[in-house]
Coordinates of C-alpha atoms in Angstrom, one line a residue:
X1 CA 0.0 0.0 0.0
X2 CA 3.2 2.4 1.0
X3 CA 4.7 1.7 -2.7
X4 CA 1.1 2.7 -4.2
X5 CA 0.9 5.9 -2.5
X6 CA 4.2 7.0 -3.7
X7 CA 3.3 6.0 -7.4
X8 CA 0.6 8.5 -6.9
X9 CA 2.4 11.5 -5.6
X10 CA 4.9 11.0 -8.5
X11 CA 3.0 10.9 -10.9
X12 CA 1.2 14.5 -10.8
X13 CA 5.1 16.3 -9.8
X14 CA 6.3 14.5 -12.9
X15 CA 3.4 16.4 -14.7
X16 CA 4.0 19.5 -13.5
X17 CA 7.7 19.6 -14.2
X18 CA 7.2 18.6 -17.8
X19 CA 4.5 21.8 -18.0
X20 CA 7.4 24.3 -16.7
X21 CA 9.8 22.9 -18.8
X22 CA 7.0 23.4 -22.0
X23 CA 6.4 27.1 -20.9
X24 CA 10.0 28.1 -20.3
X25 CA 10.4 27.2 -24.6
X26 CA 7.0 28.5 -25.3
X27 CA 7.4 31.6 -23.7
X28 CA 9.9 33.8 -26.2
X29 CA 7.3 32.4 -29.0
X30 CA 4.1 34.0 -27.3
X31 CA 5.3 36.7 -25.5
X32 CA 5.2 39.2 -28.6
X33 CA 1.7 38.2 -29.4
X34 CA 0.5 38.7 -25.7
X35 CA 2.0 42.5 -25.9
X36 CA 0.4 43.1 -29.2
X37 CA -3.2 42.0 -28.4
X38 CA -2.4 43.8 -25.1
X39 CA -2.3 47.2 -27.2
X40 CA 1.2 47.8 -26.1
X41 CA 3.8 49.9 -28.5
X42 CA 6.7 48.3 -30.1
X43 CA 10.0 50.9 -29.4
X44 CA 12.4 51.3 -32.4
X45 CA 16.0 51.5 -30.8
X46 CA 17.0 55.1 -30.6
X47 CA 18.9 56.5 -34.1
X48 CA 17.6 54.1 -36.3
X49 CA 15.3 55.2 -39.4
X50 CA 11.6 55.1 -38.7
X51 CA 9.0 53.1 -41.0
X52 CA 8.3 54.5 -44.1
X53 CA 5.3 56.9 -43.0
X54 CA 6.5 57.2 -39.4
X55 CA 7.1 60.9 -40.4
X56 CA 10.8 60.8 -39.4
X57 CA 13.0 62.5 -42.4
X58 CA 15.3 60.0 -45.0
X59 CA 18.7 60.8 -44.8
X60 CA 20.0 61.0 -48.1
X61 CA 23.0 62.5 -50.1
X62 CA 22.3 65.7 -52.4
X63 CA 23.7 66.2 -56.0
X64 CA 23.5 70.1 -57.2
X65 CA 23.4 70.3 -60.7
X66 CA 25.5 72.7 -62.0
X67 CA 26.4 74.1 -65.7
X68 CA 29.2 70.7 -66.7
X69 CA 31.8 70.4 -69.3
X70 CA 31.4 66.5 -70.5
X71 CA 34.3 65.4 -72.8
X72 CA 34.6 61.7 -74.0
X73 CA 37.6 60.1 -74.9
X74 CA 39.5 57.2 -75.7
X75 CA 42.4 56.0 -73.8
X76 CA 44.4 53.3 -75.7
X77 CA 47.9 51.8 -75.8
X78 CA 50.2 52.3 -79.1
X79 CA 53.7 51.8 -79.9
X80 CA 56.2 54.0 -81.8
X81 CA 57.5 52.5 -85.2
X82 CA 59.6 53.7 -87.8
X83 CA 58.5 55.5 -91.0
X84 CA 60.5 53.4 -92.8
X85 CA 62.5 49.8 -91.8
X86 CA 64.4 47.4 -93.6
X87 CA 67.4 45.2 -93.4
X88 CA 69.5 45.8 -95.9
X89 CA 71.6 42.6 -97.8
X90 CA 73.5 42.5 -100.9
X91 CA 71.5 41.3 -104.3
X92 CA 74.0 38.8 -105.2
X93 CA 76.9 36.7 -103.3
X94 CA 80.7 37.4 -103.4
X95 CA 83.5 38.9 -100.6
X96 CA 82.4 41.8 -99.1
X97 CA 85.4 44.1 -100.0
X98 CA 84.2 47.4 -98.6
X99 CA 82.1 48.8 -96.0
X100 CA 81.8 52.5 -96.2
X101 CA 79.3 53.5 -93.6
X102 CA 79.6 54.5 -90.0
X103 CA 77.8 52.9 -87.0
X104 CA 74.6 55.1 -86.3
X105 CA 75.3 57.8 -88.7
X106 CA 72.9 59.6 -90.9
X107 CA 72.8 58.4 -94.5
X108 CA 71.6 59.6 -98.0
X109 CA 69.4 57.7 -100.1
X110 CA 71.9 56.3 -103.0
X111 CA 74.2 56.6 -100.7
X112 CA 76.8 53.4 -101.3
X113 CA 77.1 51.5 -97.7
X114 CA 78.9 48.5 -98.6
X115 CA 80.9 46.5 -101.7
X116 CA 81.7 42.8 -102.6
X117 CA 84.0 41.3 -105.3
X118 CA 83.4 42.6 -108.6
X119 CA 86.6 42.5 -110.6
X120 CA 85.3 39.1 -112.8
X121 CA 82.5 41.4 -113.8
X122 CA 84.4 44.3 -114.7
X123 CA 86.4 42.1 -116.4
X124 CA 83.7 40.8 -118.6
X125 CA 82.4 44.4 -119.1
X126 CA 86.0 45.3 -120.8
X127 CA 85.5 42.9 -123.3
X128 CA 82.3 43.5 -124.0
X129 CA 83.1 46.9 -124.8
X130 CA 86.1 46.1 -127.0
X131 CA 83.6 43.9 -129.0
X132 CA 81.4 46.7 -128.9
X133 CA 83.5 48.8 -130.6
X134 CA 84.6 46.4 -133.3
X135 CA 81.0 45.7 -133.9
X136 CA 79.9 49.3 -134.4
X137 CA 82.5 50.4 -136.8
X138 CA 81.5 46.8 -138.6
X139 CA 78.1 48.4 -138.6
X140 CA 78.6 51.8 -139.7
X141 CA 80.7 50.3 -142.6
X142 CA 77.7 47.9 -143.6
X143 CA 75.7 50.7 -143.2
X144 CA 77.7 52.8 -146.1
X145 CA 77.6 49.5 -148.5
X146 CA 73.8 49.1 -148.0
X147 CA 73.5 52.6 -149.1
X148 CA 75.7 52.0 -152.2
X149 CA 73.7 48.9 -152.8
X150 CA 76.8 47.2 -152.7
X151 CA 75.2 44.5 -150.0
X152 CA 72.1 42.9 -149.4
X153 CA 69.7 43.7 -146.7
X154 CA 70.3 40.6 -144.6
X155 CA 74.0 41.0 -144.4
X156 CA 73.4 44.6 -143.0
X157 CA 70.7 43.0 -140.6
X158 CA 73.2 40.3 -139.5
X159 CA 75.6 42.6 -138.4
X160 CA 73.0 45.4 -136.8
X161 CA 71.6 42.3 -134.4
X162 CA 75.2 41.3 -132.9
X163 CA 76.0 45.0 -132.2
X164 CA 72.1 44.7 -130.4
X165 CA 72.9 41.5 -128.5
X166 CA 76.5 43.2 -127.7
X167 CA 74.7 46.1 -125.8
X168 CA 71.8 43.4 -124.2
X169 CA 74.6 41.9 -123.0
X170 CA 76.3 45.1 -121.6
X171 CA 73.5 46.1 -120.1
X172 CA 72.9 42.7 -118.0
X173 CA 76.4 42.8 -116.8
X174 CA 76.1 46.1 -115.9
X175 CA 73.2 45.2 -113.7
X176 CA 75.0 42.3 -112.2
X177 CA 77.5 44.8 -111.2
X178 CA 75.2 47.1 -109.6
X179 CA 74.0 44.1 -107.2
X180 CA 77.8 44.5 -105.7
X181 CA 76.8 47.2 -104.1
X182 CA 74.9 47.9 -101.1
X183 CA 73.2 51.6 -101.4
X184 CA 70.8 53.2 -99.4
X185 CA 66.8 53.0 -100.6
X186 CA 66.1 56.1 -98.3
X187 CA 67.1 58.1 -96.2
X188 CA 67.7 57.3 -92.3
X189 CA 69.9 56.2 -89.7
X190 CA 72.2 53.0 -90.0
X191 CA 72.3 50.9 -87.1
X192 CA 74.8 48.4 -86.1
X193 CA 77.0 46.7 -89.1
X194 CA 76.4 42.8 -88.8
X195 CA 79.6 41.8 -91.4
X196 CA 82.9 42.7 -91.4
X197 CA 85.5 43.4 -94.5
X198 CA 86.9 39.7 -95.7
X199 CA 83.6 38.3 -94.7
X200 CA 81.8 36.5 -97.9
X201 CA 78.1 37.3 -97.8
X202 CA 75.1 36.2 -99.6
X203 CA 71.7 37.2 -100.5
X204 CA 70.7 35.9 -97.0
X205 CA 73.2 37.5 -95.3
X206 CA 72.2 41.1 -93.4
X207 CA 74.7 43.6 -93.7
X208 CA 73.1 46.2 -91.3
X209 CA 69.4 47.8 -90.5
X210 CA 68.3 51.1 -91.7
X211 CA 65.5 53.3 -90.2
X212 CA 63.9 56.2 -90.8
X213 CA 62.5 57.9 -87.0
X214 CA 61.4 61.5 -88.7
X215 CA 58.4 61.0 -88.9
X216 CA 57.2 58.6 -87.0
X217 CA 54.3 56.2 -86.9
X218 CA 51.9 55.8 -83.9
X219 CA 50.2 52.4 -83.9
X220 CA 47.1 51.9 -81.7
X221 CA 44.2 49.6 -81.4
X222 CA 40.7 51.8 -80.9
X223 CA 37.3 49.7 -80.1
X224 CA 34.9 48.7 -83.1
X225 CA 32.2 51.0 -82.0
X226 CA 34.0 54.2 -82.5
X227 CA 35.5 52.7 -86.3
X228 CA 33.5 55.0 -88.1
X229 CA 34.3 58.4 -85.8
X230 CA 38.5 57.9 -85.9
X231 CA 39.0 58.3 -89.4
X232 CA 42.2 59.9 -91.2
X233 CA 43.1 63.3 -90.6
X234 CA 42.1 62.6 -86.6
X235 CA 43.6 64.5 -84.4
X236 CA 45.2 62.0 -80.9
X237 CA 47.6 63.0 -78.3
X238 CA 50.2 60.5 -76.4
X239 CA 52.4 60.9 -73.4
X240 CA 55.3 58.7 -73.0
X241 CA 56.6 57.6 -70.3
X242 CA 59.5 59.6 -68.7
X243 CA 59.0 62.9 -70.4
X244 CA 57.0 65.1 -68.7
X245 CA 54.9 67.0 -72.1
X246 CA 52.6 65.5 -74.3
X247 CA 52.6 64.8 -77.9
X248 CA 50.2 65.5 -80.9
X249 CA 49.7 63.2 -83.9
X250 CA 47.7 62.9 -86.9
X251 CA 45.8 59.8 -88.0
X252 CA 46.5 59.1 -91.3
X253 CA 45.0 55.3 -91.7
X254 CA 42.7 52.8 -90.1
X255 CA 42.9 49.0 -90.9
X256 CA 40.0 48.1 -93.0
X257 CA 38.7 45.3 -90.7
X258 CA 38.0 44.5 -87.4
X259 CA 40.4 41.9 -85.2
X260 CA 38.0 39.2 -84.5
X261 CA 40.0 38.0 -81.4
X262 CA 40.3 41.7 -79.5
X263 CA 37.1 43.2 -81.3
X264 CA 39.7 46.2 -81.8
X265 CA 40.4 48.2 -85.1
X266 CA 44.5 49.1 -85.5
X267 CA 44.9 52.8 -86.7
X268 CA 47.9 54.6 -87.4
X269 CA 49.4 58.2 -86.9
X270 CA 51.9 60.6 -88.0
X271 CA 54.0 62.4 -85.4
X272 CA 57.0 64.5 -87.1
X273 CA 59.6 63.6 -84.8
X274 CA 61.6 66.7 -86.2
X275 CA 64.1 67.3 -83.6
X276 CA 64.1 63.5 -83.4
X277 CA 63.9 63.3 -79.5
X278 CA 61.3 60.0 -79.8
X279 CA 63.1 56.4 -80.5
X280 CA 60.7 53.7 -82.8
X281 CA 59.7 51.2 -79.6
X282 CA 58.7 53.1 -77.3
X283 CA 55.4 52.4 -75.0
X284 CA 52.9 55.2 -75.6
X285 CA 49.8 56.2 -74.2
X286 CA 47.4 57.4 -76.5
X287 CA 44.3 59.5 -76.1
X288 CA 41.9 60.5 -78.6
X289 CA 39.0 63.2 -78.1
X290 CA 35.7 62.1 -79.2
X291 CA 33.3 65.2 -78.6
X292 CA 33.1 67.7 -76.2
X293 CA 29.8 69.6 -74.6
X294 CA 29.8 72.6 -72.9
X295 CA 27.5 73.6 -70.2
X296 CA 25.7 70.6 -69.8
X297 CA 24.0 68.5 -67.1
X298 CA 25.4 65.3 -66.2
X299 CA 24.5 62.9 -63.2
X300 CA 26.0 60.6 -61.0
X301 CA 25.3 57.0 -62.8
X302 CA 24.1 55.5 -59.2
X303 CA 21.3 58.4 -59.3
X304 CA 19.7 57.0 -62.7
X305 CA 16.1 54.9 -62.0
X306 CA 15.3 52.2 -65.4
X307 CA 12.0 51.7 -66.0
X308 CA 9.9 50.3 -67.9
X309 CA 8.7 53.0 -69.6
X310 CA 12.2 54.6 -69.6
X311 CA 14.3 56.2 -66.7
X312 CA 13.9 58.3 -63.6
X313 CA 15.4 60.4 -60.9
X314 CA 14.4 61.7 -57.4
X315 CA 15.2 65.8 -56.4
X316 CA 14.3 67.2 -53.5
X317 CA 11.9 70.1 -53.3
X318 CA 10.4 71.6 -50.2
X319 CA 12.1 68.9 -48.0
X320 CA 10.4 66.1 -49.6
X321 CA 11.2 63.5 -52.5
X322 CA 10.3 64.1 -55.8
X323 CA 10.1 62.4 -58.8
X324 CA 11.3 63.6 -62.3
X325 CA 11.1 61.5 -66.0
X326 CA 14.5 62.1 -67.6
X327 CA 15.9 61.6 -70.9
X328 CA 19.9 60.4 -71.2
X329 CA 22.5 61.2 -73.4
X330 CA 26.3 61.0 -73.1
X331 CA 27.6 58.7 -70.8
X332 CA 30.7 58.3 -69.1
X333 CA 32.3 56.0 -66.4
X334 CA 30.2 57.9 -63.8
X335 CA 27.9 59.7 -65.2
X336 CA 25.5 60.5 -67.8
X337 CA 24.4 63.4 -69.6
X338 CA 20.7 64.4 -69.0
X339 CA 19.4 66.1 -72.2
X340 CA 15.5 66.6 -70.8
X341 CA 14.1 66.5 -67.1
X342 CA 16.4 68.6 -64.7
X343 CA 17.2 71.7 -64.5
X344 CA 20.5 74.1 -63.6
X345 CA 19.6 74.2 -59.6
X346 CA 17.8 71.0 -59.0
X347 CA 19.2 69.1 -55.8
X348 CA 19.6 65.9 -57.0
X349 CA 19.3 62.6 -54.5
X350 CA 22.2 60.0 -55.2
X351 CA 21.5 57.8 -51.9
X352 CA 19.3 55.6 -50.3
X353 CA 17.5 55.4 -54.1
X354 CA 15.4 51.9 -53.3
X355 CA 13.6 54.1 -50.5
X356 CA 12.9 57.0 -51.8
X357 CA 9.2 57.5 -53.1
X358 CA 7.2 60.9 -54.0
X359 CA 6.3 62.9 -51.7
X360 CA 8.2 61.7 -48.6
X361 CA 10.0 63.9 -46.3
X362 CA 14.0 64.0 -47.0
X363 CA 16.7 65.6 -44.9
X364 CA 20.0 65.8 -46.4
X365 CA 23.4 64.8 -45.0
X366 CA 25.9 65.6 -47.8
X367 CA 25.7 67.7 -50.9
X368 CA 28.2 67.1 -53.7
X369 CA 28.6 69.5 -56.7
X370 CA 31.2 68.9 -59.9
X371 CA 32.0 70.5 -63.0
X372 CA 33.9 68.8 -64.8
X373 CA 33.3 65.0 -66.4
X374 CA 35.8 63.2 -68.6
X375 CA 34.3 59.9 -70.3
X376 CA 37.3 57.3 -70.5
X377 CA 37.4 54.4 -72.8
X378 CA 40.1 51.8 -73.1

């Protein structure tokens, strides 16, 4: 009977203990709907933003829109490259028997740089001359007895054609010895001789490298959308890198196609390199002015709301958000040119843009104005 009775006061503390532990994890669940069917207030923590409709201002940042000079350009890399290039070897093979040039000096064009072996040649041009001679007093003779009648018209012919073949024959030796010697097609600087005297060079060999550096060529790659605005007689500037002044250049081709792997079309442009301070090689950094507008207004990018039906900004007016249709034009990294909408003046909101709606009270804790927006494109 004593073990019955203490089954029975277990059982109902065993109950009770399991309905404390149940209310202590119930509690956090129910508690907020207790207070709100209580009527109580919920408290938002001191310095954060109200509801929307609370009444409490938005902070947001301010954009004054001023008169802005909007200039778009492209920035590209180039390289600097010789007018004019070549390496320079002889047309035919032999000893080279003189070199009359100087390491890095200035040459003519016609100048002669360097000579191989010609004496067989000259050789062959005596005698060819002696016959020469024999043959044209043979000639003129036959001449005076065709006259006379005193031969026929095919011995006179006969001896006509071998003075002809005589001068053919002069003539390609003369030739032959013209590809002895190595003359300047231009003229330029000579760079660094690659033979020596006593050396016996061949049509492959290179006997030295000749450039022409006034003027120089800028090469530089522009993208395919602005193809059809760089066109010759385009004005570009370049910096290099060490001199503190910029350049100005002159396009004076663009490659008729696009480069399918870089989507880039090469140009090309003249800089006259007069006092022949720039070296062909050399990095450059190229710019190239696209248009320019004066007195304009131009917007942060971040400020810009698409739609639908096209895009939208928020100014404040009379401390409260308002909502303007605008119509875009240039744009830049940054910004972008608004062509109709705003107004010299306006206040412009560039924060907290996914809150703002018409008509709801805005306080402002920065105001930004610029001037002056540069479009960059690489």
């Amino acid at each position: 009977m004593a073990l019955h009775m203490k089954k029975s006061i277990r059982t109902p503390i065993t109950i009770i203990l399991i309905v404390v532990v149940l209310g202590i994890i119930l509690f956090p669940k129910i508690k907020p709907m207790l207070i709100s069917e209580s009527g109580s207030k919920i408290v938002t923590p001191t310095g954060a933003k109200g509801p929307r409709g609370s009444g409490q201002p938005l902070l947001a940042s301010g954009y004054v829109i001023v008169p802005t000079e909007m200039n778009e350009l492209i920035y590209s890399t180039g390289s600097l490259i010789p007018d004019e290039e070549v390496e320079l070897s002889f047309e035919a093979s032999g000893k080279v028997v003189g070199i009359f040039f100087k390491e890095g000096a200035r040459v003519k064009k016609g100048e002669l740089l360097a000579k191989i072996n010609d004496r067989p040649l000259q050789a062959q041009l005596l005698k060819l001359q002696a016959q020469r001679k024999l043959s044209e007093e043979r000639e003129f003779r036959q001449r005076q007895l065709l006259d006379r009648d005193a031969i026929s018209r095919e011995s006179y012919d006969q001896v006509a054609t071998e003075l002809q073949s005589l001068d053919a024959d002069i003539m390609l030796l003369v030739a032959r010895i013209s590809e002895t010697e190595l003359r300047a097609p231009f003229d330029g600087v000579v760079g660094l001789r690659l033979v020596s005297e006593g050396a016996y060079a061949t049509t492959q060999t290179k006997i030295v490298q000749l450039v022409k550096i006034s003027p120089l060529k800028i090469e530089f790659s522009i993208p395919e959308r602005y193809a059809g605005e760089v066109t010759p007689g385009y004005p570009i500037t370049f910096v290099i890198d060490g001199i503190q002044k910029s350049f100005t250049a002159e396009v004076y081709a663009v490659a008729p196609k696009v480069d399918v792997d870089t989507r880039t079309i090469v140009a090309r442009a003249y800089y006259p390199n007069k006092n022949e301070e720039l070296k062909p090689g050399r990095f450059a950094s190229v710019r190239a002015l696209l248009s320019k507008i004066d007195n304009t207004i131009s917007v942060p990018t971040e400020a810009i709301i698409p739609e639908m039906e096209g895009e939208k900004v928020f100014i404040i007016k009379n401390g409260k958000a308002q909502e303007v249709k605008v119509t875009l034009g240039l744009r830049t990294e940054s910004h972008v040119q608004i062509q109709k909408g705003l107004s010299f003046g306006d206040t412009l909101l560039t924060t907290a843009i996914l809150q703002l709606r018409q008509g709801i009270p805005v306080q402002l804790d920065t105001l930004v104005t610029n001037k002056s927006i540069v479009n960059k494109q690489q």
